[in-house]
Amino acid sequence: MQPRPGVPAEAVVDLAAITHNVGVVRRRVGAAAVMAVVKADAYGHGLVPVARAALAGGATWLGVAHVHEALALREAGVEADVLAWILTPGTDLVPAVRAGVDVSVAAVWALEAVVAAARATGRRARIHLEVDTGMSRGGASPAEWPALLDAVAKHVEAGAVQVRGTWAHFASADVPGDASVPAQLQAFEDALRTAREHGVDPGLRHHANSAAAFFVPSARYDLVRAGLAVYGLSPAPELATGADLGLRPAMTLAARLAHVRRVPAGAGVSYGLTYTVARETTLGLVPVGYGDGVPRHASWNGEHSGEVLVAGARRRIAGRVCMDQVVVDLGNDVAAPGDPALVFGPGADGEATADDWAAAAGTISWEIVTRIGSRVPRRYVGPTGGDVA
Ligand SMILES: *Cc1c(COP(=O)(O)O)cnc(C)c1O
């Protein structure tokens, strides 16, 4: 995989891989429907192209965090069911109700805001109720749940809202045998029963993220919300690699060397001169840095760093990741300005993967791909993306 000539760096997104990965999730979850999570610009891959590729793979729902993300899908002509799950006070919900966007409700104030938008538009708002089953992030607490249900029942009765789903989120579905998983499922069952007791039909029940979709069959319910797996990365790398799961990483971050030079033994490299070359060596300059989303935490720390594939081998980063560039140590190998430098990708050519970068930076692969910033142009390949690399 190479960047187009004349482009310092680009993120090549394989839309065929997105479509394929959704198919893998679908087969894994059997009767449950698949919501492809495309928040945060589809984890950095590009909202609209990924949404279309995911729908082509059989996803029937799209999931985003914010209402404005859902509206961007509608503006692009995407008509599939879409759920936005973070509401903040003051957000204008009229466009969302008008556009048939489902919004998540976790508190009475949010319900009232949705009801007001429904009244303003004369349309019934579509809501999903979020209940906290133990993660203590979003969702109504068990103590708040009954009062929220009573308010929901009243507005359903009045025709202002329609409950299309009830959901919660796992804290540790990627940890096999973790006691919180059955505890959260039990709390979810209790919440569903309470909903029915309060006269609220829960609609589609959904609790599973990618990890639960693969590894917790009893958590699949009616719908799974798959994010990371759609992008071809394993949600539990210790348990199974992406390849083990049949997934194909969709993003490759490809650059070209901007500069190549010899330096003598003893030369210090990059800010702080934290890397010193033991003997004469060749350094290559790769024009991506933390301004592009390459994590500064993946700098050389005396033992390891992120690695870039140049001239057939993975090269450590010599010193610190800068805003716009990193320096790699090529030893005595021959390279020239313009040569491809693969930062991460599927690994097929020997390049590092997003998981490798996550390990080098002390983070998770979700963050590696999602952080690749807007300065890096995206290029789409695969059946729905134009040219095939
Ligand atoms: C981001 C997110 C997901 C997707 O999680 P993955 O681990 O990437 O599959 C699912 N549900 C909610 C509520 C989320 O915020």
PDB file of C-alpha atoms and ligand atoms in Angstrom, residues 37 39 43 65 85 130 137 167-169 208-211 225-229 231 235 366, ligand 1:
ATOM      1  CA  VAL A  37     -21.094   2.378  15.318  1.00  0.00           C
ATOM      2  CA  LYS A  39     -19.279   7.942  15.862  1.00  0.00           C
ATOM      3  CA  TYR A  43     -13.386   5.946  14.307  1.00  0.00           C
ATOM      4  CA  ALA A  65     -22.681   9.666  19.993  1.00  0.00           C
ATOM      5  CA  TRP A  85     -26.856   8.403  22.470  1.00  0.00           C
ATOM      6  CA  GLU A 130     -30.583   3.976  28.523  1.00  0.00           C
ATOM      7  CA  ARG A 137     -21.217   6.157  32.906  1.00  0.00           C
ATOM      8  CA  TRP A 167     -30.090  -0.419  26.216  1.00  0.00           C
ATOM      9  CA  ALA A 168     -27.018  -0.413  28.412  1.00  0.00           C
ATOM     10  CA  HIS A 169     -23.263  -0.687  27.943  1.00  0.00           C
ATOM     11  CA  ALA A 208     -23.431  -5.655  23.425  1.00  0.00           C
ATOM     12  CA  ASN A 209     -20.422  -3.786  22.052  1.00  0.00           C
ATOM     13  CA  SER A 210     -17.964  -5.571  19.730  1.00  0.00           C
ATOM     14  CA  ALA A 211     -16.387  -7.626  22.501  1.00  0.00           C
ATOM     15  CA  ARG A 225     -23.640  -2.224  18.642  1.00  0.00           C
ATOM     16  CA  ALA A 226     -20.394  -3.062  16.864  1.00  0.00           C
ATOM     17  CA  GLY A 227     -17.732  -0.417  16.593  1.00  0.00           C
ATOM     18  CA  LEU A 228     -14.145  -1.609  16.604  1.00  0.00           C
ATOM     19  CA  ALA A 229     -14.878  -4.898  14.863  1.00  0.00           C
ATOM     20  CA  TYR A 231     -12.941  -1.457  11.428  1.00  0.00           C
ATOM     21  CA  PRO A 235     -11.937  -5.873  20.660  1.00  0.00           C
ATOM     22  CA  TRP A 366      -9.614   2.309  19.243  1.00  0.00           C
TER      23      TRP A 366
HETATM   24  C1  LIG B   1     -18.486   3.326  21.187  1.00  0.00           C
HETATM   25  C2  LIG B   1     -19.648   2.559  21.637  1.00  0.00           C
HETATM   26  C3  LIG B   1     -19.912   1.276  21.129  1.00  0.00           C
HETATM   27  C4  LIG B   1     -18.955   0.514  20.270  1.00  0.00           C
HETATM   28  O1  LIG B   1     -17.953  -0.073  21.070  1.00  0.00           O
HETATM   29  P1  LIG B   1     -16.832  -1.015  20.412  1.00  0.00           P
HETATM   30  O2  LIG B   1     -16.083  -1.530  21.587  1.00  0.00           O
HETATM   31  O3  LIG B   1     -15.992  -0.157  19.545  1.00  0.00           O
HETATM   32  O4  LIG B   1     -17.557  -2.072  19.664  1.00  0.00           O
HETATM   33  C5  LIG B   1     -21.099   0.659  21.486  1.00  0.00           C
HETATM   34  N1  LIG B   1     -21.979   1.284  22.293  1.00  0.00           N
HETATM   35  C6  LIG B   1     -21.739   2.493  22.821  1.00  0.00           C
HETATM   36  C7  LIG B   1     -22.730   3.114  23.705  1.00  0.00           C
HETATM   37  C8  LIG B   1     -20.558   3.167  22.535  1.00  0.00           C
HETATM   38  O5  LIG B   1     -20.322   4.359  23.085  1.00  0.00           O
END
